[in-house]
Each structure stands twice: as C-alpha cells, then as structure tokens.
Tab-separated table of C-alpha atoms in Angstrom:
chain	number	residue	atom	x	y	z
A	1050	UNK	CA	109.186	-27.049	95.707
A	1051	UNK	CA	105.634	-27.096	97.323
A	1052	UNK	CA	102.628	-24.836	96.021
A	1053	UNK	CA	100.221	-23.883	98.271
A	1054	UNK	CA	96.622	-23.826	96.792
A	1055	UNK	CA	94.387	-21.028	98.394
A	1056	UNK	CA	90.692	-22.235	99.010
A	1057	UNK	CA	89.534	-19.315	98.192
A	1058	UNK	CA	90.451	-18.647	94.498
A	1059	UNK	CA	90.064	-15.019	95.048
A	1060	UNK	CA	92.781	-14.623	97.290
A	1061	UNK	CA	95.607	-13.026	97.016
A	1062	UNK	CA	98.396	-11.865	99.034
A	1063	UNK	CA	97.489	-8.019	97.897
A	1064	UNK	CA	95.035	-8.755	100.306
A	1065	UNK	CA	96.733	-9.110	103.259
A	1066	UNK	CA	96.686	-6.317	105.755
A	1067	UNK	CA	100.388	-4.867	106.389
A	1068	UNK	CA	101.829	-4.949	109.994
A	1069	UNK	CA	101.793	-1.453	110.441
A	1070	UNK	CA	97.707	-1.182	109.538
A	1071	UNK	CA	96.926	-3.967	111.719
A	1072	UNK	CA	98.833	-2.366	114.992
A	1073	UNK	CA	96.934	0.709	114.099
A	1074	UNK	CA	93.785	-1.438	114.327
A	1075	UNK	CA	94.158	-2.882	117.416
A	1076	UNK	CA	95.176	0.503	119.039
A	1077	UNK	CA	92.027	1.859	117.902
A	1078	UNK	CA	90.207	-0.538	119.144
A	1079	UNK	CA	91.732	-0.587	122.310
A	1080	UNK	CA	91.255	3.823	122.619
A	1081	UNK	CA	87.675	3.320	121.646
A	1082	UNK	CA	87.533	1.198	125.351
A	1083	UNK	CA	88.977	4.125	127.683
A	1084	UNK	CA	87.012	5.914	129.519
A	1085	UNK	CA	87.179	9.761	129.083
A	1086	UNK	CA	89.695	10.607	131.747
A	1087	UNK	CA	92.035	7.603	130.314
A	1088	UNK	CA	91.250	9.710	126.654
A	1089	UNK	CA	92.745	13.048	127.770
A	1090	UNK	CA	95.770	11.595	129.588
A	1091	UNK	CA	96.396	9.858	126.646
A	1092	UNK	CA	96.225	12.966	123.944
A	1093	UNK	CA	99.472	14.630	124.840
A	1094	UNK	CA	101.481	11.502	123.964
A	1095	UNK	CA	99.270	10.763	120.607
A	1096	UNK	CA	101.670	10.784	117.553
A	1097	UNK	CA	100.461	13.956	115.498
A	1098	UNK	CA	101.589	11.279	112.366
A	1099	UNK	CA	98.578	9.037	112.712
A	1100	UNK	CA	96.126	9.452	110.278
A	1101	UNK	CA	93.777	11.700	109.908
A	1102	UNK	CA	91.180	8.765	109.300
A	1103	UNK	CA	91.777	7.108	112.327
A	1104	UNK	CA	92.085	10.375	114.537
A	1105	UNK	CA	88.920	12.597	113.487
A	1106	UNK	CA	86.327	10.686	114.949
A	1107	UNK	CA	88.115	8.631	117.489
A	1108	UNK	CA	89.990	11.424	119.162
A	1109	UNK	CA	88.065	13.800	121.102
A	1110	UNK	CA	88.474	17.920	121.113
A	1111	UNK	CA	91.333	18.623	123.721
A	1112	UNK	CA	95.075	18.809	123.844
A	1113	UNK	CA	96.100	16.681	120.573
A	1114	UNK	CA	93.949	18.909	118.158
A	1115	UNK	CA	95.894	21.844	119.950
A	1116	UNK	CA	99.245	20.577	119.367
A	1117	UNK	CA	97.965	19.479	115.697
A	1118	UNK	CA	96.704	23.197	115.309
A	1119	UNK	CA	100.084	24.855	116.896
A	1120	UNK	CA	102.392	22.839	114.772
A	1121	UNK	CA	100.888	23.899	111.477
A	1122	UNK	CA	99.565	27.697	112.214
A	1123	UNK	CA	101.894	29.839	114.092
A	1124	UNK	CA	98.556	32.381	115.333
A	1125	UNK	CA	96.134	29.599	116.844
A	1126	UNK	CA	93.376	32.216	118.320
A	1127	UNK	CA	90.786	29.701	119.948
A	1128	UNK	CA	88.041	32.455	120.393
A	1129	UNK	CA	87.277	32.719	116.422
A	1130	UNK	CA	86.049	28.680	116.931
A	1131	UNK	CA	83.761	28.559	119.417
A	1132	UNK	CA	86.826	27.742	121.753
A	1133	UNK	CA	87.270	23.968	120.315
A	1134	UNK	CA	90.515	23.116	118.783
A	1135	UNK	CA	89.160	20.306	117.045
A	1136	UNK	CA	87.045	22.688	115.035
A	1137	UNK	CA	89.911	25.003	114.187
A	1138	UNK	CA	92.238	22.605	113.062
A	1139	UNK	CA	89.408	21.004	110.464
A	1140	UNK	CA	87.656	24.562	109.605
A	1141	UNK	CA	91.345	25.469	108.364
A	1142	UNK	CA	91.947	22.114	107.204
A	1143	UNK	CA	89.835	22.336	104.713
A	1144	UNK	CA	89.803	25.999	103.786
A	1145	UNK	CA	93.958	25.891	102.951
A	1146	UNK	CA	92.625	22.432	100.255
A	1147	UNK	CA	90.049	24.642	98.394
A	1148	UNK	CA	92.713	27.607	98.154
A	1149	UNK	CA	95.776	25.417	96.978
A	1150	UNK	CA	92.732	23.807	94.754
A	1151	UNK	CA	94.419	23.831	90.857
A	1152	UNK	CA	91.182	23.115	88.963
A	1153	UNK	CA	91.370	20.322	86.309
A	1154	UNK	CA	94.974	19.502	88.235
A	1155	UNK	CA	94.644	18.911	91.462
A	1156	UNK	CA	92.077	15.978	91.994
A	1157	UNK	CA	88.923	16.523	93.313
A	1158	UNK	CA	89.498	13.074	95.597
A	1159	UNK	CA	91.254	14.931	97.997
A	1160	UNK	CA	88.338	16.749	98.734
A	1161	UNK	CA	85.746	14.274	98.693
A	1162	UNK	CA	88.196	12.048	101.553
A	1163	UNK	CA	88.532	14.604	103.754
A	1164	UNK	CA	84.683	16.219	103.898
A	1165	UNK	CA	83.240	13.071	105.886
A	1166	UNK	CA	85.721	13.118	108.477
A	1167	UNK	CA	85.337	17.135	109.273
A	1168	UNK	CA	81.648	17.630	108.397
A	1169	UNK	CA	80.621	17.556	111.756
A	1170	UNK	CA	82.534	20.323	113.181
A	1171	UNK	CA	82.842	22.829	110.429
A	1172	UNK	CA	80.708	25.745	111.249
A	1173	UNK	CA	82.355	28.323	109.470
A	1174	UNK	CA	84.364	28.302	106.035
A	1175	UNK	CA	86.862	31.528	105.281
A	1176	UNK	CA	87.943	31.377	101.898
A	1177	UNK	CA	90.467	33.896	100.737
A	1178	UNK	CA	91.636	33.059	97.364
A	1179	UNK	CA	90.710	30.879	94.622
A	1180	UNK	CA	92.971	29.530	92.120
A	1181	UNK	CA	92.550	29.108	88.473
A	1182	UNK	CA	93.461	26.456	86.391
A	1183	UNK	CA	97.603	26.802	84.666
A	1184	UNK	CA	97.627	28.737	82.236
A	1185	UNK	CA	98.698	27.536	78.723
A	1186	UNK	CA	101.053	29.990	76.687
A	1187	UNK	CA	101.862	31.010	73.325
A	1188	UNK	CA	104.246	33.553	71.745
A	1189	UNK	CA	103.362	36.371	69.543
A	1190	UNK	CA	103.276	39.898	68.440
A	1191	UNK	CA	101.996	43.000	69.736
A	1192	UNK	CA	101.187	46.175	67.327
A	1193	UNK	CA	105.012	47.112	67.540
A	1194	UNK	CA	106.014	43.815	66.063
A	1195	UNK	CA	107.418	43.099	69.569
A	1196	UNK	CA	107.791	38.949	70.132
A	1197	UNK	CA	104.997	38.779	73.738
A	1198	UNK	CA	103.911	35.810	75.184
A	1199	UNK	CA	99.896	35.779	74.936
A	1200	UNK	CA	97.051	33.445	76.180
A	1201	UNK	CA	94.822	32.510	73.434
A	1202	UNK	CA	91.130	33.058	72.881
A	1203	UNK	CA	90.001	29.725	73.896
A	1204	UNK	CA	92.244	29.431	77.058
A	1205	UNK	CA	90.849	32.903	77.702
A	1206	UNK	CA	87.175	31.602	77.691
A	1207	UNK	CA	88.059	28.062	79.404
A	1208	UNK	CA	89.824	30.523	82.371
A	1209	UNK	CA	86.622	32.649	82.763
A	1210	UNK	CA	84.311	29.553	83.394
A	1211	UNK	CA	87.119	27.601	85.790
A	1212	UNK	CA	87.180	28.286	90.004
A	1213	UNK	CA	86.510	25.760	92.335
A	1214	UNK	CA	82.535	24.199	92.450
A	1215	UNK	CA	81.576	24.637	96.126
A	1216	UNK	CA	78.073	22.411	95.334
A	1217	UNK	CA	79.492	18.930	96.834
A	1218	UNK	CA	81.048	20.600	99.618
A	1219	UNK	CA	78.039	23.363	100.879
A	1220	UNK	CA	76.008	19.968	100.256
A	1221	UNK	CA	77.653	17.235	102.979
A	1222	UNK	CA	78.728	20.446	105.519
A	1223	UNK	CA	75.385	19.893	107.857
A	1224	UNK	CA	76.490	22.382	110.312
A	1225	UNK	CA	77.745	24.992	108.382
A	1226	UNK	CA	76.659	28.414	109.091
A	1227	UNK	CA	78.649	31.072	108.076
A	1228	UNK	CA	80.136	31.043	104.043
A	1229	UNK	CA	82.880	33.823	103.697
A	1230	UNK	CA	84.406	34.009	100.448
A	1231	UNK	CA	86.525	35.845	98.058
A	1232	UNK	CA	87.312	34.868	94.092
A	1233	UNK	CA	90.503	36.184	94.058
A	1234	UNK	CA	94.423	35.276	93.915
A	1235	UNK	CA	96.993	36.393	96.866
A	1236	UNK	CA	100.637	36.874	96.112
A	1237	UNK	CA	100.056	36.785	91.763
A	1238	UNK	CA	103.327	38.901	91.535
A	1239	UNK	CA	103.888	39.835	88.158
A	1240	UNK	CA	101.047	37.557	86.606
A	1241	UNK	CA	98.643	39.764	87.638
A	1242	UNK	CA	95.195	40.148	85.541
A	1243	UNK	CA	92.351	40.858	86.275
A	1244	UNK	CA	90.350	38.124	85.848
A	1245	UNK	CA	91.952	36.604	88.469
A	1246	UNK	CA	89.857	38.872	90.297
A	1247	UNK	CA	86.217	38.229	89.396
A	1248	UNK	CA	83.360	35.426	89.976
A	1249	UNK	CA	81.794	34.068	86.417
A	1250	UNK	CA	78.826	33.472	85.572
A	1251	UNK	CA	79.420	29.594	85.636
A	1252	UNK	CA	80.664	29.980	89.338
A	1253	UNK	CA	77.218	32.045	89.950
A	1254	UNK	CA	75.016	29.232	88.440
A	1255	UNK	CA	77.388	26.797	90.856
A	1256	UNK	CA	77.002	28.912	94.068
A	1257	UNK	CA	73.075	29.112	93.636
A	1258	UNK	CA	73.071	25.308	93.314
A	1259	UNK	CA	74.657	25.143	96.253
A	1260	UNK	CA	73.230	27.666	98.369
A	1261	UNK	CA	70.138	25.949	98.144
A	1262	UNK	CA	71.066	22.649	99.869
A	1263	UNK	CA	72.820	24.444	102.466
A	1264	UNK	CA	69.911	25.016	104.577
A	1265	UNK	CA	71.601	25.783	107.815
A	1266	UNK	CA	73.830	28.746	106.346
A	1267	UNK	CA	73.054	31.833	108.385
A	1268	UNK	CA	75.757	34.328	107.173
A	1269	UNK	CA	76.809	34.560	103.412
A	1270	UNK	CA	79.971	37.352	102.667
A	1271	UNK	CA	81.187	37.490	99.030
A	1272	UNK	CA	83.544	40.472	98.939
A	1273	UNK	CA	86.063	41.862	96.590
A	1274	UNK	CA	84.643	39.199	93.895
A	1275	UNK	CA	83.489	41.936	91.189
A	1276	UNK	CA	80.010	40.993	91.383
A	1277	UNK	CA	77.772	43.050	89.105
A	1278	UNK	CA	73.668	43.297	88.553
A	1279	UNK	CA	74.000	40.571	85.876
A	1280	UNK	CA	75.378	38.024	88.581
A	1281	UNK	CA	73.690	39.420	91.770
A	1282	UNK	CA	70.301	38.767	90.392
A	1283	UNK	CA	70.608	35.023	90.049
A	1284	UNK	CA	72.303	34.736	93.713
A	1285	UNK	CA	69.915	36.724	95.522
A	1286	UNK	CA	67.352	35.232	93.696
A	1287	UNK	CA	68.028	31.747	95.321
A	1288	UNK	CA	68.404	33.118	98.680
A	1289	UNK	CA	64.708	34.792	98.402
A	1290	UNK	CA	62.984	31.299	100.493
A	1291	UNK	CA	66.274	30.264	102.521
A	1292	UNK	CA	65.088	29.146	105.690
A	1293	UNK	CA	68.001	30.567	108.026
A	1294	UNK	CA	69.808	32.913	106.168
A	1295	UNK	CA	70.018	36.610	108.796
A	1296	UNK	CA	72.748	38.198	107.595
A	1297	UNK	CA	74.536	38.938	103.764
A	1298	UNK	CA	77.222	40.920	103.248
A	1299	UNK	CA	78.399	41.515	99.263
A	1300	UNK	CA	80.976	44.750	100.040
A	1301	UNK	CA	83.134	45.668	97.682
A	1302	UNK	CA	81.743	44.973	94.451
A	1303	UNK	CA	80.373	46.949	91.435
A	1304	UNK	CA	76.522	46.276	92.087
A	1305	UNK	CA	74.258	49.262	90.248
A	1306	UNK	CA	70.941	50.325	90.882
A	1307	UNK	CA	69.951	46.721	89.133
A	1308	UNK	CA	71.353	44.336	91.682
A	1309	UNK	CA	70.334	47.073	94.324
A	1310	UNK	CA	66.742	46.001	93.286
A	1311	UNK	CA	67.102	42.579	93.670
A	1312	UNK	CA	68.652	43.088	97.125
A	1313	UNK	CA	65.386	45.244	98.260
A	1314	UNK	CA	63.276	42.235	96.462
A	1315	UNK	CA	65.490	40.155	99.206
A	1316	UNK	CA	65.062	42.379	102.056
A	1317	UNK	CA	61.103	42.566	101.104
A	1318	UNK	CA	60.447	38.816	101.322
A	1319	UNK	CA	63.465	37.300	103.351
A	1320	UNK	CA	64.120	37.902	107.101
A	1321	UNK	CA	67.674	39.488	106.843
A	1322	UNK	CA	68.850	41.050	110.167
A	1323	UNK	CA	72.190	42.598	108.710
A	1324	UNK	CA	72.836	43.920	105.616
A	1325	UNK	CA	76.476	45.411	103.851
A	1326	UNK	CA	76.227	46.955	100.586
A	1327	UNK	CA	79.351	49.455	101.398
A	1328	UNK	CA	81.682	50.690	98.380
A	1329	UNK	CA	79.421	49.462	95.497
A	1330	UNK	CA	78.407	51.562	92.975
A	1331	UNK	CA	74.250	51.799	94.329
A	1332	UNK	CA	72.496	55.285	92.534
A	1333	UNK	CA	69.838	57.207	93.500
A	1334	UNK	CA	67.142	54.361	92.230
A	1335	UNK	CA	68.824	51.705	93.813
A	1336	UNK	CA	68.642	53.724	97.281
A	1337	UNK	CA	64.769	54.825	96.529
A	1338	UNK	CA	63.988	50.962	96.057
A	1339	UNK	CA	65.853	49.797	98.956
A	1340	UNK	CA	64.148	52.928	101.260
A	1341	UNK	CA	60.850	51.304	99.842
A	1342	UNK	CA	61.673	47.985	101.387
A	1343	UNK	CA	63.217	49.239	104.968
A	1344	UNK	CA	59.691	51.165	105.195
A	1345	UNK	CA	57.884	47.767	105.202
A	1346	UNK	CA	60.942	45.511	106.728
A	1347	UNK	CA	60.404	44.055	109.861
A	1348	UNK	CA	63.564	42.403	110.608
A	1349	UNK	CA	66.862	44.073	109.392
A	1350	UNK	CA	68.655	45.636	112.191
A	1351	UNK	CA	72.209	46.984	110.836
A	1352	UNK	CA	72.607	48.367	107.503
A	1353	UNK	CA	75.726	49.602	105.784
A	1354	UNK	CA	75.951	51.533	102.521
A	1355	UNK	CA	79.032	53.361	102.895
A	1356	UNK	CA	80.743	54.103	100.109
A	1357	UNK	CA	78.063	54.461	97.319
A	1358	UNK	CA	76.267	57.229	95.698
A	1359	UNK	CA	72.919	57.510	96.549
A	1360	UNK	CA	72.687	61.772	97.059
A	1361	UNK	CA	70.509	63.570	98.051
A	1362	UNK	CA	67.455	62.110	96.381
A	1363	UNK	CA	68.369	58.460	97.591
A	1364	UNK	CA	69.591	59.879	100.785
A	1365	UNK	CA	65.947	61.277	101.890
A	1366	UNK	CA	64.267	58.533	100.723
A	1367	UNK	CA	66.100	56.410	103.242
A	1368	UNK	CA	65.509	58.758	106.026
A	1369	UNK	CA	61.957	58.818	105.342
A	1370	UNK	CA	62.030	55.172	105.372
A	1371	UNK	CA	62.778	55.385	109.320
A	1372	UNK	CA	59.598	56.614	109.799
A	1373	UNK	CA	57.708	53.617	109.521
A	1374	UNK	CA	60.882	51.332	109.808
A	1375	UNK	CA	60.606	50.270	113.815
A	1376	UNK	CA	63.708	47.713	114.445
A	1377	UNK	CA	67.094	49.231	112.469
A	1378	UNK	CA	69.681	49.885	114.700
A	1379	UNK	CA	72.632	50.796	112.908
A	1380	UNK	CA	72.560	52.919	109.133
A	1381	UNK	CA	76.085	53.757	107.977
A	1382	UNK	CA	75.610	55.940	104.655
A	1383	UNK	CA	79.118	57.723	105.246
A	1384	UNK	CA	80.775	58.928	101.431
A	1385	UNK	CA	77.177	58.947	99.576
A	1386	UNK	CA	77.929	62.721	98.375
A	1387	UNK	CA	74.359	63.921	100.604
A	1388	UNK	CA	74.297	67.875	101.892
A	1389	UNK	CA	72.209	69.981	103.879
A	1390	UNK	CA	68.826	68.592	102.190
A	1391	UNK	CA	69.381	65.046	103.390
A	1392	UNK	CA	70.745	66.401	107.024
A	1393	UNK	CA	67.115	68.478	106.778
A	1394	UNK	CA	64.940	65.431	105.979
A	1395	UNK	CA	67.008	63.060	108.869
A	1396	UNK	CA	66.544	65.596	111.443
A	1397	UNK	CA	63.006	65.603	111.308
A	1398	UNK	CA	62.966	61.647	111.723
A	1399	UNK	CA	65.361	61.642	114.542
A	1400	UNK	CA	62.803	63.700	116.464
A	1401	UNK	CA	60.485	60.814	116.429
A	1402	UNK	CA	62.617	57.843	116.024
A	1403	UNK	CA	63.409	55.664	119.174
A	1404	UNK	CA	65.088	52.239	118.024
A	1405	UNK	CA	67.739	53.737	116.028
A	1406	UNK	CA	71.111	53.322	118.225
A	1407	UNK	CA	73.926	54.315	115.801
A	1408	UNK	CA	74.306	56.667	112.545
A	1409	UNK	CA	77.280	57.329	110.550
A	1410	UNK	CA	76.883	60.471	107.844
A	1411	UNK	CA	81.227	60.857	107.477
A	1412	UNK	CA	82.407	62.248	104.483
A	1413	UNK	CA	79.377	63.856	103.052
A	1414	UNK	CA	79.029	67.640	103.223
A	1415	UNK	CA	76.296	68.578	105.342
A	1416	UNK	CA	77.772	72.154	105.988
A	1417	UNK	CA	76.544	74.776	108.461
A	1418	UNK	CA	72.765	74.245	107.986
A	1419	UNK	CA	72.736	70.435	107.987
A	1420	UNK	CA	74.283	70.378	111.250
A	1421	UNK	CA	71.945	73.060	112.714
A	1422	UNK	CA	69.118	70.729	111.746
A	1423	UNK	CA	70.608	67.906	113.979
A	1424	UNK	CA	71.773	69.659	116.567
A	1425	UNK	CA	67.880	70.987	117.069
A	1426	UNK	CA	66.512	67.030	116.346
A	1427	UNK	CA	69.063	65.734	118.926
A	1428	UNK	CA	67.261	67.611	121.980
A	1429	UNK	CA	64.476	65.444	121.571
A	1430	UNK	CA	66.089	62.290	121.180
A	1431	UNK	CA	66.681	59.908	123.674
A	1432	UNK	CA	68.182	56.778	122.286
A	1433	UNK	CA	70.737	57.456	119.427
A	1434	UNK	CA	74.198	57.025	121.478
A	1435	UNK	CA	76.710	57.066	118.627
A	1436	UNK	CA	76.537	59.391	115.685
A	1437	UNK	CA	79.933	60.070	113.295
A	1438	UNK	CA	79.455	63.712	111.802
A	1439	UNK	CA	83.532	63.505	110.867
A	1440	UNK	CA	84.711	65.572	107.898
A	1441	UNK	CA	81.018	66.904	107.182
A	1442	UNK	CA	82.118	70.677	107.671
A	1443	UNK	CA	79.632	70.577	110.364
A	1444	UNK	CA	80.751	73.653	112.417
A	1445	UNK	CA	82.194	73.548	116.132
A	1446	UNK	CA	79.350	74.930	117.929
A	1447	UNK	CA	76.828	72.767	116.329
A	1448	UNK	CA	79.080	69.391	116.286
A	1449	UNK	CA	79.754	70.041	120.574
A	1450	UNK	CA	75.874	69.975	120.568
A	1451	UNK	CA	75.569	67.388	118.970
A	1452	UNK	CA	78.524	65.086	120.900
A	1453	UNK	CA	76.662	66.196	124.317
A	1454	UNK	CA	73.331	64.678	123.192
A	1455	UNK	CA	75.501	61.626	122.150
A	1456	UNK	CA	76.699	62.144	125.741
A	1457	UNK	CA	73.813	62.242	127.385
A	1458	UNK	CA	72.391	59.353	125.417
A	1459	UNK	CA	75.080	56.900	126.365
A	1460	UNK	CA	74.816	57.883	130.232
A	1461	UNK	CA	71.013	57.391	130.381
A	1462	UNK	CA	71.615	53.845	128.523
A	1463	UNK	CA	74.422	52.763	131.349
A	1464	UNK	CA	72.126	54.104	134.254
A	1465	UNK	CA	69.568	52.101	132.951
A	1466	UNK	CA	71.715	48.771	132.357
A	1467	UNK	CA	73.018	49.204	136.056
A	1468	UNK	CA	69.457	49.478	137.239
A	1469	UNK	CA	68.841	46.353	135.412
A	1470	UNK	CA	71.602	44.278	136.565
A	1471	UNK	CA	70.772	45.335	140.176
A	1472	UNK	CA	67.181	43.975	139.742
A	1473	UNK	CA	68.274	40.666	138.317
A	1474	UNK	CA	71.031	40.444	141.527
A	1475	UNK	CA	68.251	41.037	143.452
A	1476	UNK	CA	65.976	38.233	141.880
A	1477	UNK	CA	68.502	35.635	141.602
C-alpha cells in the first residue's frame, strides 16, 4: 500500500473544495463577465436555489428577484419599494427573521449572515410582531386548590427583559430610513398575556442605543407597544440631536401628560415635520405644553392627536398656538371631549390663519354655538379646504355653511393649480 505524504503538513482533505462549490465558482465568475443585456437575458433561467451569498450582490434588480419575491409572498405590490424587486424581496427577507426570532433559541448567526448581503438595499424595516423567549412551566394551585399550570417569578422577570436587540442591526443598515415597529405577538391563541404586548425597559435602553447610530433614519413608528412616560422619556430623549429624523409616530400607547412633555421638549429642539400622538392618554397639561412648543415650532407640518383628552383647556391652548404657528398643515384633535369654548377660541384663529389646509374636530360636542362660531370664521378664510365637523351636533344650517366655504376653498386651490400648470407648459 503506498502513503502519500502532503508537503504541506497542514493539509487536509477537509480542505478540498466540493464539486458542486467549485462549478458555482466558475459560474460566478463567468456572470460577473456579461455585459448587462447578457445579465437580464440570463435572470429568467437563474435557479431561484442558488444561494443567497452568491446571488445578492452578483445578480442585479430585475426579473429573478421578482420570481424570488412571487414564489414566497403571494401579494408582491412593487409600489411600497421604490419599484425594485430586489429591495422587496431583502426588506421582507429580513423582517420575517426578526419576527420568527426565538430569543436565547434561535441563533443570532442567522442574523449577522444575512445583514451584509441586504444592507445596501434595505430602506425600510416593518416589524409586526416580536417573539419572546419559550416559556418554562410549572404546575400549581390557585386559591380554590385547583391543580393550574403557572410561570414562576423568575421566568416572569427573565420574560419582561427578553425581545429581540435591534442595536447590531439599526447599526450595519446604512440606508435605512424608515423603522416601523410593533412589540407584540400575532396569532397567541389561547396563550394570550399581556406582556406579550408591551416594550421593557431593557428593550428601551436597547432601542436608544441604537437609534443613535442610525443616523440616516427619517421616520420612527412604534405603535401598539404600551409605551408609557417612564419609557418615552429615555427614547425621545435620544432622538433630541438626530440629524435626519422628520417624522415620529408613537399611536396607540398609554403616554400621559409626562411623556407628552418630553415630546414638546422634542418638537422644541428637533426639526420634526409630522407628528402622531392619536389614542394616548395626553391631559390637559400635556396639550398646554405641546401648544407651547407649536407656538415657537418652525417645522412640523401635520399633527395628529386624535383620540386623547386634552378638553377644553388643552383644546384652546392649541388653537391659540396657531396664531404664531406659520407652517402646520394638518391638526386632527377629533374625540378630545372639547365644546363650544374650544370651537369659540378656533374660530377666531381661523379668521387670520392662512397655512392651515386641513382640520378634523369629529366626535367632540361643539353644539349649536360652536358651529355658529365657524361658520362666521369660515367667510374670511381662504385656504382651509377640508374640515370634518362629523358627529359634533353641529346643526344643518350652520354645517351647509360651513361645507360651502370648504367648497369654495377647494375650487380656488384647483383654479390656481391649473393656472400654474399652464404657466409651466408655457415655459417649458
């Protein structure tokens, strides 16, 4: 029998490349040589089995990423990516790994492979749920001597610090500019708590981490995550230098008059365009200190507190706001029990205001009087061109006014967009 002695004592036959990775090579290498045409004709025949490794930054956007995207998602809706297909299929990619994400199960090497190959085409990240870590059970008793199965004090603590730590990812995304996220579970059936339905305090101290190295993050939405003052002041608080952040959106929470501070505190020194604060639980003092800083804002341009209570007291301190405020657009404070008083104080602005565009007062009871005040302001305005007075027992007569101002509004703005378009036909 002969023995064959390597020169190299370090070899080994581990270290031969198989067949199969060496054909993939030399394909490669040979796709990298075509010139673009050669690249497209090429995509519809493309195995959608090669690896992802090999295909991310050798394959260009075209027909391959949209049979990739169309074999895995049954709605495929282009327009939501910028109209790229490469973008989709990565953006998604990675959003379904963070929500199957099982922390201290699944391993965090499946993210860290996958982020250089799509960091250059993620713009936007959607996350819907996040999962918590399995639960460990144990059987007892409840206070009818019943045999239950219970989760134990310490599991109960070790579940309230566990989601998924965005800091890594936020960090090597370089083009990521919109963060939409949610901390809660879809489809929990009958293992429904309600912690599965809240952000900690640990995943606050991870999110401000990472919201500062994402510098190119324009638009941050955390909904439905049970966010109160206690963890809105240490997010917004990170946010207060960001270089590009224009629009935040933290709906559907349980921020008081608190966290309503540190949003004004935000609104005073960032350069926030849009702003939704609907269905929190905002009070008068919240309102007053956000009024105080749309007076001196320069930027925001759509604000939407639907859904709070702010009355009457919080209500005309917004209004007055307007005054001085010169660039909102939009104001939604629809179901903010305001009356007549509020209606009163509005009216007066309205008279004088000329950037405001659209105002929503729904489902607040501005009765017979309120609506007499607007109908009167809306003579002399000129520029408001949608206005939602529904279920405000305005009365008939004074709500018709009020729609034919709207009226007239909106057909002064079209004549004067059709006398601009003309001009610019004529120019070009």
């Amino acid at each position: 029998m002969r023995i064959i002695i390597a020169e190299d004592p370090n070899w080994s036959l581990d270290l031969v490349p198989s067949l199969s990775s060496l054909c993939q090579r030399y394909h490669q290498h040979l796709f990298e040589k075509l010139t673009p045409q050669l690249k497209d004709s090429i995509q519809p025949r493309l195995s959608l089995s090669l690896p992802l490794h090999v295909t991310a930054n050798l394959v260009p956007d075209g027909v391959f990423w949209k049979r990739c995207c169309q074999q895995r998602w049954n709605i495929c809706d282009i327009s939501h990516y910028g109209h790229s297909w490469k973008r989709m299929f990565f953006e998604r990619h990675l959003e379904n790994l963070i929500e199957l994400f099982v922390p201290e199960e699944t391993e965090f090497k499946v993210i860290l492979d996958v982020l250089p190959l799509c960091k250059n085409y993620i713009k936007r990240l959607n996350i819907t749920q996040l999962l918590l870590p399995s639960r460990k059970f144990v059987k007892g008793r409840d206070d009818d001597q019943h045999e239950v199965v219970m989760l134990t004090n310490e599991e109960e603590d070790d579940m309230a610090a566990s989601h998924f730590d965005f800091g890594i990812v936020l960090t090597e995304l370089i083009h990521l500019e919109e963060f939409h996220l949610a901390y809660k579970i879809k489809q929990c059936g009958m293992n429904f708590e309600w912690s599965m339905f809240q952000i900690t305090d640990r995943d606050c101290r991870a999110l401000t981490t990472a919201f500062k190295a994402c510098k190119t993050l324009k638009v941050l939405r955390i909904r439905q995550s049970q966010i109160d003052d206690k963890k809105c002041r240490p997010l917004l608080r990170c946010l207060m230098d960001h270089p590009s952040l224009i629009e935040l959106d933290l709906s559907h929470n349980i921020i008081r008059d608190a966290g309503a501070r540190s949003v004004a505190e935000l609104l005073s020194k960032g350069q926030l365009e849009k702003l939704n604060i609907c269905n929190n639980e905002i009070d008068i003092h919240g309102a007053k200190a956000l009024a105080q800083a749309l007076s001196n804002n320069s930027t925001l341009q759509y604000l939407n507190m639907r859904l709070n209570q702010v009355k009457d007291e919080g209500g005309e301190a917004i209004a007055e706001a307007l005054q001085n405020n010169t660039t909102l657009r939009y104001l939604h404070l629809g179901g903010n029990d305001m009356t007549s008083i509020t209606a009163v104080v509005l009216s007066k602005v309205l008279q004088k205001n000329e950037t405001l565009k659209t105002l929503n007062l729904s489902c607040n009871n501005l009765g017979e009087i309120g609506g007499k005040a607007l109908a009167e302001a809306m003579v002399h305005n000129s520029t408001l061109t949608e206005c939602d007075i529904r279920q405000t027992d305005i009365d008939e007569t004074n709500s018709a006014s009020i729609n034919k101002a709207i009226w007239d509004n909106q057909c002064a703005d079209w004549d004067k967009e059709v006398q601009q378009r003309r001009k610019s036909t004529i120019y070009l």
